[in-house]
CSV table of C-alpha atoms in Angstrom, one decimal:
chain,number,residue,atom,x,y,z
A,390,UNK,CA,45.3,-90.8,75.6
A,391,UNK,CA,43.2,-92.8,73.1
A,392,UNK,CA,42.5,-91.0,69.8
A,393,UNK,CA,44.5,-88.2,70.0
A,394,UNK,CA,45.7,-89.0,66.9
A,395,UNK,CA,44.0,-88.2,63.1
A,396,UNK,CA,46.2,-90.0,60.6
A,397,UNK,CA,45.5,-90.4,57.0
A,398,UNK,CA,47.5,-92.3,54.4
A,399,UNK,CA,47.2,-92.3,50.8
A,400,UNK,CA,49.2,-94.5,48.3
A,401,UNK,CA,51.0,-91.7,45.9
A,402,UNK,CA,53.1,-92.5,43.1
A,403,UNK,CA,54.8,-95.3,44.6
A,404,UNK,CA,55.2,-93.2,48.3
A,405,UNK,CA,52.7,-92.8,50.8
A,406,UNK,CA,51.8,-89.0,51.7
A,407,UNK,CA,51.1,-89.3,55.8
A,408,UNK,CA,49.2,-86.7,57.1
A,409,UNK,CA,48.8,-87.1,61.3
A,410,UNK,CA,46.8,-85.0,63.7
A,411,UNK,CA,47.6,-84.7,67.2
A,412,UNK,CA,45.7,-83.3,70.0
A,413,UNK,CA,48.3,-82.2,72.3
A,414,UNK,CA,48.8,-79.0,74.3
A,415,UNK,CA,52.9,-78.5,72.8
A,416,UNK,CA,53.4,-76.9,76.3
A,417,UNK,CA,57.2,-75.7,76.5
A,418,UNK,CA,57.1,-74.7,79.9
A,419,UNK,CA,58.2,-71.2,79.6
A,420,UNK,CA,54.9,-69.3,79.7
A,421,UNK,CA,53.3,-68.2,82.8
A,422,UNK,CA,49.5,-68.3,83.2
A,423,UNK,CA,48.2,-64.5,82.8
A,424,UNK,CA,45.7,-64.7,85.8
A,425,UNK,CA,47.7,-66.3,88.7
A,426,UNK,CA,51.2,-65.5,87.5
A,427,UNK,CA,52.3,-68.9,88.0
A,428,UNK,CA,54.7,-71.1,85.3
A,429,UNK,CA,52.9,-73.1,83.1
A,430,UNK,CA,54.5,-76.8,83.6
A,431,UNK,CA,56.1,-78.3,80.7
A,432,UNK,CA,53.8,-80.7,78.0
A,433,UNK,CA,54.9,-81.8,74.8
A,434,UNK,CA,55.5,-84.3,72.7
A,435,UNK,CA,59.5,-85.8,72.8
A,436,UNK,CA,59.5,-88.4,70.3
A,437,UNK,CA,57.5,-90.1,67.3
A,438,UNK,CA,57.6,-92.8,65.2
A,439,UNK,CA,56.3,-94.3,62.0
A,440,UNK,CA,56.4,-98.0,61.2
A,441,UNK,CA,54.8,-99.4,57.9
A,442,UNK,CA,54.4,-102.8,58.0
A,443,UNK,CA,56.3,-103.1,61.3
A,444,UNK,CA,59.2,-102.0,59.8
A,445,UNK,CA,60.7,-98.2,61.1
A,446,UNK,CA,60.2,-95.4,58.4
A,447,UNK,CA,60.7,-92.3,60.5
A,448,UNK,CA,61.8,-91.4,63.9
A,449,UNK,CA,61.3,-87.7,65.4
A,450,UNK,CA,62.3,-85.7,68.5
A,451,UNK,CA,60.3,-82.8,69.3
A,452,UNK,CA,60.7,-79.3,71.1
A,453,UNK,CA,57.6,-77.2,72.8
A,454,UNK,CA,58.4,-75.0,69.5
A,455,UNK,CA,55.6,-77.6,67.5
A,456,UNK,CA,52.9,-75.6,67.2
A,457,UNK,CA,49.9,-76.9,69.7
A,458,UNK,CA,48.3,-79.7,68.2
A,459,UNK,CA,51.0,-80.8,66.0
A,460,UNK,CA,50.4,-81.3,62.2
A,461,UNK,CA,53.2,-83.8,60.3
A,462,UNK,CA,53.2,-84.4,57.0
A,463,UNK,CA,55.5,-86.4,55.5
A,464,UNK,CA,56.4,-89.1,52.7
A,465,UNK,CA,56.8,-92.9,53.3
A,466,UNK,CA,57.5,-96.2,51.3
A,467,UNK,CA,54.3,-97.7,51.6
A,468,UNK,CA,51.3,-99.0,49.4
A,469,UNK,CA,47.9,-99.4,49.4
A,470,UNK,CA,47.1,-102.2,52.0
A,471,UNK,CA,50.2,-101.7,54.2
A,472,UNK,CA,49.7,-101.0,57.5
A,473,UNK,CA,50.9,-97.8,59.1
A,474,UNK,CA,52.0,-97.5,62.8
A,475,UNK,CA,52.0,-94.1,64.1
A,476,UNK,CA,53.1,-93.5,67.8
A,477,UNK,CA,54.1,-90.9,70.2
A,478,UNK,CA,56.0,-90.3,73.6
A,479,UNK,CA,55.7,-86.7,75.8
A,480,UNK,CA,58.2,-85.7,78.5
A,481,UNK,CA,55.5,-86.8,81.3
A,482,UNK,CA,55.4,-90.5,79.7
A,483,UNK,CA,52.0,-90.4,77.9
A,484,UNK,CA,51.6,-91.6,74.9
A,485,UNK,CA,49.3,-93.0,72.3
A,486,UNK,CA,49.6,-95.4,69.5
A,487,UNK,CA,47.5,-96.3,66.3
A,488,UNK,CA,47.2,-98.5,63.2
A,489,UNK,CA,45.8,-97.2,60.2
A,490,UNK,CA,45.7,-99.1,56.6
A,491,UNK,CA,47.4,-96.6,53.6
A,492,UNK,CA,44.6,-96.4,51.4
B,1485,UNK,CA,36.7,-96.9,101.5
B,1486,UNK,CA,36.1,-99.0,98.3
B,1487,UNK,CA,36.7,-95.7,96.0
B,1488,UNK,CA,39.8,-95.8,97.5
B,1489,UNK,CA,40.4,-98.4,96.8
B,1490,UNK,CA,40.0,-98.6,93.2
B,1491,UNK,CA,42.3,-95.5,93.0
B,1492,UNK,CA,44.8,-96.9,94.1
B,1493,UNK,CA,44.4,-99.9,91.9
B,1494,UNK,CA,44.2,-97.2,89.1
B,1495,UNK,CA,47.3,-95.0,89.9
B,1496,UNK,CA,49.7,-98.5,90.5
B,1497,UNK,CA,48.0,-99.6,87.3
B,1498,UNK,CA,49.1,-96.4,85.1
B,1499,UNK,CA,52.4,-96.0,86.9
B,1500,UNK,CA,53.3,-99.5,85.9
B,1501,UNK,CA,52.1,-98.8,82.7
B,1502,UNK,CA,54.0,-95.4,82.2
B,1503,UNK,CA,57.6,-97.2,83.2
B,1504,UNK,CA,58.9,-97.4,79.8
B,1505,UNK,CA,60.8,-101.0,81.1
B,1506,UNK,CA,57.5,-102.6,81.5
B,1507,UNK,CA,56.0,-101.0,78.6
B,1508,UNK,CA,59.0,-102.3,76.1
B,1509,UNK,CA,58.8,-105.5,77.9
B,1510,UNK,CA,55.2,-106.2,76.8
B,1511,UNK,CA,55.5,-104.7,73.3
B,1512,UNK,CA,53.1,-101.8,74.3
B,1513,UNK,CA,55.4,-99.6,73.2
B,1514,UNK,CA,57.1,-99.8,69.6
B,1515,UNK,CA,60.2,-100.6,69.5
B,1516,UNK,CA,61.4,-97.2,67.9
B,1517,UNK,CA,60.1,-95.1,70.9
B,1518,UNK,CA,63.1,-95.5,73.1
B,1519,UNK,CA,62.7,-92.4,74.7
B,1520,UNK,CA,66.5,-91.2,74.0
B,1521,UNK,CA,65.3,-87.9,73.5
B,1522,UNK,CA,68.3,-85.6,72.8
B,1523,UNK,CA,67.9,-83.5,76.6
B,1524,UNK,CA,71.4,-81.8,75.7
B,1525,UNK,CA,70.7,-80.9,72.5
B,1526,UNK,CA,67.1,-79.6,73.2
B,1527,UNK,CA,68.1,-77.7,76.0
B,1528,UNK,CA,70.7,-75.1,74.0
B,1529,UNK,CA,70.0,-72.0,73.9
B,1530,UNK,CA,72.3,-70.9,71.0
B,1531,UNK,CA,71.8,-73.3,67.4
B,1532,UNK,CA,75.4,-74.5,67.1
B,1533,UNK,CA,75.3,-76.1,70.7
B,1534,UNK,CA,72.0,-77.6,69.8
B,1535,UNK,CA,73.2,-78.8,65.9
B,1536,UNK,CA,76.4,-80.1,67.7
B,1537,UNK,CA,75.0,-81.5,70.4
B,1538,UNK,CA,72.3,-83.4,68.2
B,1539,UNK,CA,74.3,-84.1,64.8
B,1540,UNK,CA,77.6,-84.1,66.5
B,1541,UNK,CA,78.8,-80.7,64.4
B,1542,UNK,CA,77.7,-77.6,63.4
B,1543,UNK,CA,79.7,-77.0,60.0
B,1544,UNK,CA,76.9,-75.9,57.6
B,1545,UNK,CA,77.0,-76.0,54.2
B,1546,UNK,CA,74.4,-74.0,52.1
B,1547,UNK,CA,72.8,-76.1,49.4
B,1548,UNK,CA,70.6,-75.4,47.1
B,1549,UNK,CA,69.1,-78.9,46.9
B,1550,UNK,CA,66.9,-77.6,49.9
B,1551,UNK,CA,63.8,-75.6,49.8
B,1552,UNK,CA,62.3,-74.1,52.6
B,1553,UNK,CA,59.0,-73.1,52.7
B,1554,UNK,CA,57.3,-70.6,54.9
B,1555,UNK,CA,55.2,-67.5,55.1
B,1556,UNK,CA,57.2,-64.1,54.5
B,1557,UNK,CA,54.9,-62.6,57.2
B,1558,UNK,CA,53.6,-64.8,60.1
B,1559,UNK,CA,50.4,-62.9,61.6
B,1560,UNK,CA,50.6,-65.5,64.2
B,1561,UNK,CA,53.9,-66.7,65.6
B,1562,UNK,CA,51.9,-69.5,67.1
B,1563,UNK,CA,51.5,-71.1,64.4
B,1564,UNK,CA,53.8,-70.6,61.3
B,1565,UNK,CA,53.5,-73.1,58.7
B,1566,UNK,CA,56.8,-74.8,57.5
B,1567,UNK,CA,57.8,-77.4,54.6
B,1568,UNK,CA,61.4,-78.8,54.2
B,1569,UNK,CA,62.3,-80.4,50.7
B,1570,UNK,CA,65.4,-82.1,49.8
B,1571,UNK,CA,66.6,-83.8,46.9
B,1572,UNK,CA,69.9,-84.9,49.1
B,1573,UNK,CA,70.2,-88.1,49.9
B,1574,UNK,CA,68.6,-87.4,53.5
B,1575,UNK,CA,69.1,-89.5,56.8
B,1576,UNK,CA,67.5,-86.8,58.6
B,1577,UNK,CA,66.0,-83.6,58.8
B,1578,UNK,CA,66.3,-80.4,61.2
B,1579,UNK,CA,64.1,-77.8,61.5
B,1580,UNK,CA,65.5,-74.3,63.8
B,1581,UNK,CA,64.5,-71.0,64.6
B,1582,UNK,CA,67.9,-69.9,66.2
B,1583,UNK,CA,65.7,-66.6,67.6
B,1584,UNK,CA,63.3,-68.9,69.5
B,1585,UNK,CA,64.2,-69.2,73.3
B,1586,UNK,CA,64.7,-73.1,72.3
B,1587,UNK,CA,66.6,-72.9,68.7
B,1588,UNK,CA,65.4,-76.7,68.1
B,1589,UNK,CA,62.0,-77.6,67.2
B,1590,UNK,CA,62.5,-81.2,65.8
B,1591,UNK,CA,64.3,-83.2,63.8
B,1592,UNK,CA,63.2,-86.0,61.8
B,1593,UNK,CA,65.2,-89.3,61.1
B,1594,UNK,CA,64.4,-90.6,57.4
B,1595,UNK,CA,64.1,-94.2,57.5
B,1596,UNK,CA,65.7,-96.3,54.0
B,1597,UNK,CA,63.1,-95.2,51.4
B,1598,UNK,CA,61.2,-92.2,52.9
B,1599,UNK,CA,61.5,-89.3,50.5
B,1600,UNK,CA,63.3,-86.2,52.0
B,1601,UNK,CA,60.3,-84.0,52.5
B,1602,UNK,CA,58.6,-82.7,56.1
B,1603,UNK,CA,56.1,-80.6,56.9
B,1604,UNK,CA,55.0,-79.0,60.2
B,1605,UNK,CA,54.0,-76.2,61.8
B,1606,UNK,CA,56.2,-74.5,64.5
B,1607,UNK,CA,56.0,-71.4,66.9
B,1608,UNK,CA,58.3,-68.3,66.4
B,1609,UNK,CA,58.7,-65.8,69.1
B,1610,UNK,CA,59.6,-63.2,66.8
B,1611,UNK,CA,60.6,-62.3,63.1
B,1612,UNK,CA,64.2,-64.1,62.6
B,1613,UNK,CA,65.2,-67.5,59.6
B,1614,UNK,CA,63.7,-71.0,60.2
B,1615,UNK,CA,66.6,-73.2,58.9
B,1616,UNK,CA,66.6,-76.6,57.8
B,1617,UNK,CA,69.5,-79.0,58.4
B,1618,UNK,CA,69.7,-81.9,56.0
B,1619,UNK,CA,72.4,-85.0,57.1
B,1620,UNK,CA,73.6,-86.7,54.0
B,1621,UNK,CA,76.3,-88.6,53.4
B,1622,UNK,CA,77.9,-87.6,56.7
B,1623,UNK,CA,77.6,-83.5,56.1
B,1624,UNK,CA,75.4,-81.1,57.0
B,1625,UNK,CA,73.7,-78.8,54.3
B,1626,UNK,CA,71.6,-76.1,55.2
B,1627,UNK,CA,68.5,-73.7,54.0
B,1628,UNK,CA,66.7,-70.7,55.4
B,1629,UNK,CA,64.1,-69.1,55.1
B,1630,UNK,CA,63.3,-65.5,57.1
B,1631,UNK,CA,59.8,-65.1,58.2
B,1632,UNK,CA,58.4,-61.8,59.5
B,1633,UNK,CA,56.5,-62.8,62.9
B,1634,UNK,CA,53.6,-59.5,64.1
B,1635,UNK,CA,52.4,-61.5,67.1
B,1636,UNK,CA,55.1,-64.0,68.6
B,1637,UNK,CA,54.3,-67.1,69.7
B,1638,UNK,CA,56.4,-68.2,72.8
B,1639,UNK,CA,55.6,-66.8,76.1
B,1640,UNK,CA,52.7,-64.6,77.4
């Protein structure tokens, strides 16, 4: 699952705003396919992280209610420079991982 | 012969790679992923079992130190765009739709420094609150916001 990921970090008054990407399908498992009728198996992101530095900054757990190709936005102690770690888990053990600098 | 080979050189090499022991063990995987996803707690059907079952209660507290933000009318439930503000001393942050089939969508741990803010965007199968739960200090405080939903987004 290499580059599923968009992330973008920008050094804000003192925070870091993190904006991530995911290409994912946020399958809950609850839908059947129209044409053959059939359950749709669960896919979805359980868990991810953020790390600056190498130090953990945020943890989430996830439900199929995240919207297909999750957006996360959120707000971190980190500078320009620092290295970000973004990483995620799904409930079929894929995942991906990526470093980005906070610009 | 030899493609066969070389899948089944591929599928050893991804199962060993998706056992989570192996993965820890060689620092693939960082360290915060432990996958101790909350099964219990995602698998409620009713919000208190889910809040209880993830923050260990479900005594809320209405606080204004919350904002919720989301669309009063969500054309499409598949996408329904939410923020979550705090200025609570947050460890972690909740966000719920108790009319979706699964009341929890995800919750957020804040680690030391990270300002109490998340944004997302979640599916709604029809018109009912999102709440955010905020953990601070120990207690749970709570926001809503109701959002009218024209086309729901779970199931088909």
């Amino acid at each position: 699952m290499a580059d599923s990921m968009k992330v973008r970090a920008t050094a804000k008054d003192g925070m870091a705003e993190v904006k991530v990407l995911i290409t994912h399908p946020m399958e809950p498992g609850n839908r059947k396919d129209q044409k053959t009728g059939k359950d749709i198996e669960s896919h979805f992101i359980q868990e991810i992280s953020f790390a600056v530095n190498g130090k953990s900054a945020l943890t989430g757990q996830l439900s199929g209610g995240v919207s297909k190709n999750p957006y996360l936005y959120f707000q971190l102690p980190a500078k320009a420079g620092d290295t970000l770690n973004v990483a995620w888990l799904d409930n079929k053990g894929e995942k991906d991982s990526i470093d980005v600098p906070v610009q | 012969m030899k493609t066969d080979n070389q899948r089944r050189v591929f599928l050893r090499g991804s199962l060993a790679a998706g056992s989570l022991g192996v993965a820890l063990g060689s620092g693939l995987l960082p360290r915060t992923l432990l996958a101790d996803w909350n099964k219990d707690a995602f698998g409620a059907k009713a919000m208190d079992d889910a809040l209880k079952g993830l923050l260990g209660g479900n005594a809320l507290e209405e606080s204004a130190a919350i904002t919720v933000t989301a669309p009063e009318i969500a054309e499409n439930g598949a996408v329904v765009p939410v923020k979550v503000e705090t200025t609570l001393a947050a460890e972690s942050i909740t966000i719920l739709a108790p009319n979706n089939p699964v009341p929890l969508i995800c919750s957020f741990t804040l680690g030391e420094g990270s300002k109490g803010f998340a944004s997302t965007r979640i599916k709604m199968g029809k018109t009912g609150d999102v709440v955010a739960v905020v953990k601070s200090g120990g207690k749970l405080y709570s926001a809503k916001k109701n959002v009218k939903v024209t086309i729901g987004g779970c199931g088909g």
